Coordinates of C-alpha atoms and ligand atoms in Angstrom, one line a residue:
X183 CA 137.0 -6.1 102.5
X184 CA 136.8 -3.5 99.3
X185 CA 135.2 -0.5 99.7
X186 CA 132.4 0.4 97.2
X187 CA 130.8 3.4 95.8
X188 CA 126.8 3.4 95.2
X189 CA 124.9 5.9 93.4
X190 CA 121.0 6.3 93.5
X191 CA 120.3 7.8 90.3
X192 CA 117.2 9.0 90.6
X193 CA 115.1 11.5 88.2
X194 CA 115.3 14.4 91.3
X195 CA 117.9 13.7 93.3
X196 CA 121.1 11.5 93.1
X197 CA 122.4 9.6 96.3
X198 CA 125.7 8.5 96.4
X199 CA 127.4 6.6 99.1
X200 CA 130.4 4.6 100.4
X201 CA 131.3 1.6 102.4
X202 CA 130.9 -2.3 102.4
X203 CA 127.4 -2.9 104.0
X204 CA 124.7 -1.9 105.5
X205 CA 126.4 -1.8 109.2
X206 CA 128.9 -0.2 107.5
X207 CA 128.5 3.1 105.6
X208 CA 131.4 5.3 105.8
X209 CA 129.4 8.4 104.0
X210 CA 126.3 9.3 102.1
X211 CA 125.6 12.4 100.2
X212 CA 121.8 13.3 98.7
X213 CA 121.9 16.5 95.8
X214 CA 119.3 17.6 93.1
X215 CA 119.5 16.0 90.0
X216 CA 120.5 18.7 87.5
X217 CA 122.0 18.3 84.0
X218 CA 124.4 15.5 83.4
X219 CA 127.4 17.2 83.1
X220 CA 127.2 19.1 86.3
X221 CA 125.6 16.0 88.5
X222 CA 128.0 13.2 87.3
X223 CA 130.6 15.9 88.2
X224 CA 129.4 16.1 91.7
X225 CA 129.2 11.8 92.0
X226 CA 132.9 12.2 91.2
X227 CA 133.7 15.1 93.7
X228 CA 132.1 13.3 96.2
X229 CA 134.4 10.0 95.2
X230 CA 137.3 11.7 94.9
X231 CA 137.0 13.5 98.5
X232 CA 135.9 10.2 99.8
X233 CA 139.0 8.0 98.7
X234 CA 141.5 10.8 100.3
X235 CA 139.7 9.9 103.6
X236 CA 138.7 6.4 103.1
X237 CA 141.3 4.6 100.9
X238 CA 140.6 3.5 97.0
X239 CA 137.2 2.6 96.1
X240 CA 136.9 -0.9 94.8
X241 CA 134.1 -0.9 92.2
X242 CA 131.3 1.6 91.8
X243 CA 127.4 0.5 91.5
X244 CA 124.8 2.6 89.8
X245 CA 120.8 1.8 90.5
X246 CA 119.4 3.8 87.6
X247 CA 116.2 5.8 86.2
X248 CA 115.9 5.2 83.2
X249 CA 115.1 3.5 80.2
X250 CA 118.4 2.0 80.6
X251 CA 121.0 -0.3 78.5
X252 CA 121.6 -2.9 81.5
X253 CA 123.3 -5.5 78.8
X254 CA 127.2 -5.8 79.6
X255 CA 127.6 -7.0 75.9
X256 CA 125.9 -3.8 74.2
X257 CA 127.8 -1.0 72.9
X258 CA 125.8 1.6 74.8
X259 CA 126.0 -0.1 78.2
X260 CA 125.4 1.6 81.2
X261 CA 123.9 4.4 79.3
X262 CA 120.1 6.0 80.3
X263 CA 118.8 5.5 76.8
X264 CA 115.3 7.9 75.8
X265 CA 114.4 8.8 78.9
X266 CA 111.6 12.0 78.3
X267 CA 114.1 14.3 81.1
X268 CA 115.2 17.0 79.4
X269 CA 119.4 16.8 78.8
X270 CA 119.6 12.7 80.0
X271 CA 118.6 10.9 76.6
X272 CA 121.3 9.1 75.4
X273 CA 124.0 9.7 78.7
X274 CA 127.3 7.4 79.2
X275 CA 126.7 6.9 83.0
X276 CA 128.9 4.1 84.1
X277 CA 131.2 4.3 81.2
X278 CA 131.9 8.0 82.7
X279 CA 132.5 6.8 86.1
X280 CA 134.7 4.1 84.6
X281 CA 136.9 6.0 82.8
X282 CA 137.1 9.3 85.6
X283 CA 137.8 6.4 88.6
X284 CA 139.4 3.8 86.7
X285 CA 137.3 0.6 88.4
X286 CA 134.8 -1.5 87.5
X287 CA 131.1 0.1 87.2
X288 CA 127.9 -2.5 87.5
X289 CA 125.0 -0.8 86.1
X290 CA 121.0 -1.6 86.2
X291 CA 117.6 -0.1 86.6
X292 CA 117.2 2.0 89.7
X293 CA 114.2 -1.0 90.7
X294 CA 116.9 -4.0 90.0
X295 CA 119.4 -2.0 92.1
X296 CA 117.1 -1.7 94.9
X297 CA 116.0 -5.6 93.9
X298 CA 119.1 -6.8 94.6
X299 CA 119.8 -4.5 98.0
X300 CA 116.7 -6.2 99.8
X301 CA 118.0 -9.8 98.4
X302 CA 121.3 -9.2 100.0
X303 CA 120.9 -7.3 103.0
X304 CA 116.8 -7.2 103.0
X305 CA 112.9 -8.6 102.6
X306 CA 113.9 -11.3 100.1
X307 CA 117.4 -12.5 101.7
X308 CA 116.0 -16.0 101.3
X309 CA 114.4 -15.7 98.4
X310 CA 115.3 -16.8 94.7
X311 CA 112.2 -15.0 92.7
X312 CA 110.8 -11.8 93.9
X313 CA 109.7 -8.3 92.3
X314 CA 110.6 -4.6 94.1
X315 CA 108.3 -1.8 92.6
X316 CA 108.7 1.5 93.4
X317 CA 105.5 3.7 93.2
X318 CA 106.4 7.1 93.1
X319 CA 107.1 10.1 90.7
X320 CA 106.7 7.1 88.6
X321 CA 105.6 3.3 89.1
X322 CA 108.4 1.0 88.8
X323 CA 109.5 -2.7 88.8
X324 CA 112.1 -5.6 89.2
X325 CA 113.4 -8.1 90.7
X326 CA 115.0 -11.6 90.7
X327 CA 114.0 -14.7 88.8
X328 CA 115.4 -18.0 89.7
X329 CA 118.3 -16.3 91.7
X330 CA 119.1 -13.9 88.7
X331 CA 118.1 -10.3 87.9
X332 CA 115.4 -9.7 85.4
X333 CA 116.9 -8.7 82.0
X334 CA 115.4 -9.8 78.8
X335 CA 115.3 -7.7 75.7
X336 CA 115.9 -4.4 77.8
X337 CA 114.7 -4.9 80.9
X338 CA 111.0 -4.9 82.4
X339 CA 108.6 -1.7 82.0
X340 CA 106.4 -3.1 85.0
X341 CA 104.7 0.4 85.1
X342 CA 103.6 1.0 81.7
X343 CA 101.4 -2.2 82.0
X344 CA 98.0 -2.0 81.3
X345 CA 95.1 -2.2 83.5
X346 CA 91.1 -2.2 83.5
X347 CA 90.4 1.7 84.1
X348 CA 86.4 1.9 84.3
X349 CA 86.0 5.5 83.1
X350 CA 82.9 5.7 84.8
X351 CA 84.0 5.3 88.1
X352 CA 87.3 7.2 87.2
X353 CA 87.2 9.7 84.0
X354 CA 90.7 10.8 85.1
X355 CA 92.5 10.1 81.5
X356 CA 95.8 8.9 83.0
X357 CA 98.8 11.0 82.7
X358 CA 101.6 9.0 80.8
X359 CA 102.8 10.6 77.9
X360 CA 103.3 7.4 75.7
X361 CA 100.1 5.7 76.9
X362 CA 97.8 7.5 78.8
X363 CA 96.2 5.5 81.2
X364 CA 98.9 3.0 82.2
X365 CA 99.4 1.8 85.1
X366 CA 101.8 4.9 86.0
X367 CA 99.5 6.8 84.3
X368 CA 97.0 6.6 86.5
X369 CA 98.8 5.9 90.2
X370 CA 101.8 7.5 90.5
X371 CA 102.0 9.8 92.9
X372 CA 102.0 12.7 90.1
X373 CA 98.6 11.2 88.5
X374 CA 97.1 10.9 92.0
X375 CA 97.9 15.0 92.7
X376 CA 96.3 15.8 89.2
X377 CA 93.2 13.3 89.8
X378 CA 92.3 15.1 93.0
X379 CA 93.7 18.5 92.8
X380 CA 96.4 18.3 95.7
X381 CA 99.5 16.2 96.7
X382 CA 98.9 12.6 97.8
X383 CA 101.0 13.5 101.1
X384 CA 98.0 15.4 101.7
X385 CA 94.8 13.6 101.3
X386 CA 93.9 12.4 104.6
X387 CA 93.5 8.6 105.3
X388 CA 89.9 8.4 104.9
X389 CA 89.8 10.0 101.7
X390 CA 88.3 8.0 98.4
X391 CA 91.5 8.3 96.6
X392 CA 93.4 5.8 98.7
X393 CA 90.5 3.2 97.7
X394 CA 91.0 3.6 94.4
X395 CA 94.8 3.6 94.5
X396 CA 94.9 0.1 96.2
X397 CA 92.6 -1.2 93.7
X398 CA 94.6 0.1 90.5
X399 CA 98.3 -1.2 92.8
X400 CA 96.3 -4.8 93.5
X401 CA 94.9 -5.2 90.0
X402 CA 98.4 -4.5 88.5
X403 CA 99.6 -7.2 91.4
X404 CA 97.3 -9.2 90.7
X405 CA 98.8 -9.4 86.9
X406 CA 102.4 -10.0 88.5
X407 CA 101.4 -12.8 91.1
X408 CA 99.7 -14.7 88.1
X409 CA 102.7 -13.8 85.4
X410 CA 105.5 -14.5 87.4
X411 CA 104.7 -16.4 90.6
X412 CA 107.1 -14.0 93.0
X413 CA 107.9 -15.9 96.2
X414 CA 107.5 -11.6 98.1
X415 CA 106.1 -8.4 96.8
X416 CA 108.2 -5.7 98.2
X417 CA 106.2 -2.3 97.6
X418 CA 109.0 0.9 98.2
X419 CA 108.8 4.5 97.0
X420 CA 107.1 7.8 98.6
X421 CA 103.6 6.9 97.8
X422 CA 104.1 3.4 99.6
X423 CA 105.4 5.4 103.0
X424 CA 101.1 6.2 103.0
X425 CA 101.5 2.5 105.0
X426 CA 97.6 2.6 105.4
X427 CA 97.5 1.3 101.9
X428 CA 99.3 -2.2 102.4
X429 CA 95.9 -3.5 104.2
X430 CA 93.9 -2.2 101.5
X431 CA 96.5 -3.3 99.0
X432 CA 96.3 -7.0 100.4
X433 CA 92.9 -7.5 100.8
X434 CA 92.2 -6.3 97.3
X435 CA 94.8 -8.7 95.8
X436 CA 92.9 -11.7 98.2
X437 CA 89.9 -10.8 96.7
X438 CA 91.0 -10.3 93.0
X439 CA 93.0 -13.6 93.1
X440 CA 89.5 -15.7 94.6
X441 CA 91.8 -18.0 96.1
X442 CA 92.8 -19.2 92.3
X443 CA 96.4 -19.4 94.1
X444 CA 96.0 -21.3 96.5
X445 CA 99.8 -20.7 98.4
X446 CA 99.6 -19.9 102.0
X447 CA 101.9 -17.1 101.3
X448 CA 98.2 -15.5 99.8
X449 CA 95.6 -16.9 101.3
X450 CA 96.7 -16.9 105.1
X451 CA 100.0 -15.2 105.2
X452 CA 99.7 -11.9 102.7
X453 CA 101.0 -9.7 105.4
X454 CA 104.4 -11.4 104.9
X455 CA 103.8 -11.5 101.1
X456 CA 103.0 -7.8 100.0
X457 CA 106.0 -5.7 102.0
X458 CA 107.5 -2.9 102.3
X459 CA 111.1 -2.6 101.8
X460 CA 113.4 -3.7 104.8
X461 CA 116.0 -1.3 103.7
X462 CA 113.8 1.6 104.1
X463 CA 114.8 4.2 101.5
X464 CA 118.3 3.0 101.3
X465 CA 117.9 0.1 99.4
X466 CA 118.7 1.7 96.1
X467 CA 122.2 2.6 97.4
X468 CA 123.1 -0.2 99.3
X469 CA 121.5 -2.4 96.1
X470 CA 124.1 -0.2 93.9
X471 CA 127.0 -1.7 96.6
X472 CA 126.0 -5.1 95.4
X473 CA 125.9 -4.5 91.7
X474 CA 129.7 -2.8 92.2
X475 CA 131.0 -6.0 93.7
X476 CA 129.4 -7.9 91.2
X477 CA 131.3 -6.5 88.5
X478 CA 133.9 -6.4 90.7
X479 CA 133.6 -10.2 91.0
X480 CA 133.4 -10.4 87.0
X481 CA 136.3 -8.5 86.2
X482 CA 138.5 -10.3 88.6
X483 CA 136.6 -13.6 86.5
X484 CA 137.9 -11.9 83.4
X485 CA 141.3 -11.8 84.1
X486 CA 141.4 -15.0 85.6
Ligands
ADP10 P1 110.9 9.5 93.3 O1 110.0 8.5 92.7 O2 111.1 10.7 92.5 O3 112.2 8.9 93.7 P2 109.4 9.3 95.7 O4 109.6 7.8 95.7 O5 109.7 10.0 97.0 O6 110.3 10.0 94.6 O7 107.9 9.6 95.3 C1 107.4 10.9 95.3 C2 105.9 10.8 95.3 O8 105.4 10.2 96.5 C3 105.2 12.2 95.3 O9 104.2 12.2 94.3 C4 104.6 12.3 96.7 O10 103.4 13.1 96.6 C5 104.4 10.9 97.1 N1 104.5 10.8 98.6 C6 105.6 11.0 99.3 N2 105.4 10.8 100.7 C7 104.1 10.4 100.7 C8 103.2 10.0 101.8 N3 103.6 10.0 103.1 N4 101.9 9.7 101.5 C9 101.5 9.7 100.2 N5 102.3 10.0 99.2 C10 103.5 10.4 99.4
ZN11 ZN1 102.9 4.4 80.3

């Protein structure tokens, strides 16, 4: 079997990794995401020291932040586009990698990475249409449609969606910098620690700010059940590890929906429908295994 090389890039810290699976990960290394330069250095080091002991690396995957150019066919593929962190805008990530380890680099949005990790090796194995969402530093979304990765013009922006924000039950203005009250706006994990004046890790359970979370995470659901009929929700990312909100996140979604879709994936069996990832926090890096031997797979196509 090739070996691959995954990278979680990720807005704080970068995790890289090699190996062929899940059951089999030969090394993983986690650092704090600094200026270009000096962090796509380091996923090199790392590669480099890695091949010496492990033999030549394959393909590498990269699971993104972004905005990112996932499109193969576009000049500035692989790069992270206008992201807002200072130093990123406009970075050549995978055609770096390519041209420092000479292999074929697959490239997509840190949410399709970890999308395609839990199809492989995860909660949506089975599965041909499915959204991952990752509620975090930031909110977060992909997934597969009909057994393909969702592209499209760039690729989706699940959490700059709008939602209803009654201002009377919650003045809180939202704190996304291009739109306010957006869905990430207003239940990230950052929006959540300015809303109530302290880190969500530590409002207790039976606090009012879990109550309101899972309604603004089942209204946005809510949207996505109706817009793209996913067969699973899978819900990763810090704030999700709160796992006190999945029951409150489900029955708001039941009650939201008013049985208009009548599956019984919703009405009867929700706890199997709204998830959490079965990767745990790995599925970002093992999902970036499975985009390297995709374009491993597609190069070998090319030269066929
Ligand atoms: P990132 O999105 O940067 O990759 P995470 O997915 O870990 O990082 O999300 C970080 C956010 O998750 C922070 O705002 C943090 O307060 C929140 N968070 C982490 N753990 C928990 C927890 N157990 N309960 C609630 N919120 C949490
Ligand atoms: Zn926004």
């Amino acid at each position: 079997m090739p070996l691959w090389g995954g990278v979680e890039a990720g807005g704080t810290k970068f995790v890289c990794a090699i190996g062929e699976n899940p059951g089999l990960v030969l090394a993983v290394t986690r650092f704090p995401t600094k200026d270009p330069t000096t962090t796509l250095e380091q996923v090199i080091k790392f590669f480099r020291e890695q091949e010496k002991k492990f033999g030549p690396i394959a393909a590498v995957g990269v699971s993104s932040f972004g905005p990112v150019d996932p499109d193969p066919q576009s000049p500035t593929f692989g790069y992270i586009t206008t992201t807002p962190k200072p130093g990123w805008a406009s970075t050549d990530v995978a055609g770096y990698l390519r041209r420092e380890l000479e292999v074929p680099v697959g490239f997509d949005t840190d949410v399709n990475g970890a999308a395609l990790g839990e199809f492989r090796w995860g909660a949506a194995e089975e599965l041909d249409t499915f959204i991952y969402l990752t509620i975090g530093t930031g909110i977060g979304g992909g997934g597969l449609v009909n057994g393909k990765l969702m592209h499209g013009l760039v690729h989706p922006e699940m959490g700059h969606m709008r939602i209803p924000h009654n201002t009377n039950d919650d003045p809180f203005p939202g704190i996304c910098p291009y739109h306010g009250d957006c869905w990430e706006g207003l239940a990230s994990g950052p929006a959540m620690e300015q809303r109530w004046g302290k880190p969500a890790t530590e409002l207790p359970d039976d606090h009012p700010a879990w109550r309101l979370e899972a309604e603004y995470l089942a209204l946005a659901l809510h949207n996505l059940i109706l817009a793209i009929s996913p067969q699973r929700i899978i819900m990763g990312g810090g704030v999700m590890q709160r796992t006190a909100l999945f029951p409150l996140v489900r029955q708001r979604v039941q009650e939201l929906l008013h049985s208009y879709v009548k599956h019984p994936q919703i009405i009867s069996k929700i706890d199997e429908y709204i998830v959490p990832p079965a990767l745990g926090n790995r599925s970002g890096v093992l999902g970036a295994f499975a985009l390297a031997e995709a374009a491993w797979q597609s190069e070998k196509q090319n030269e066929a």
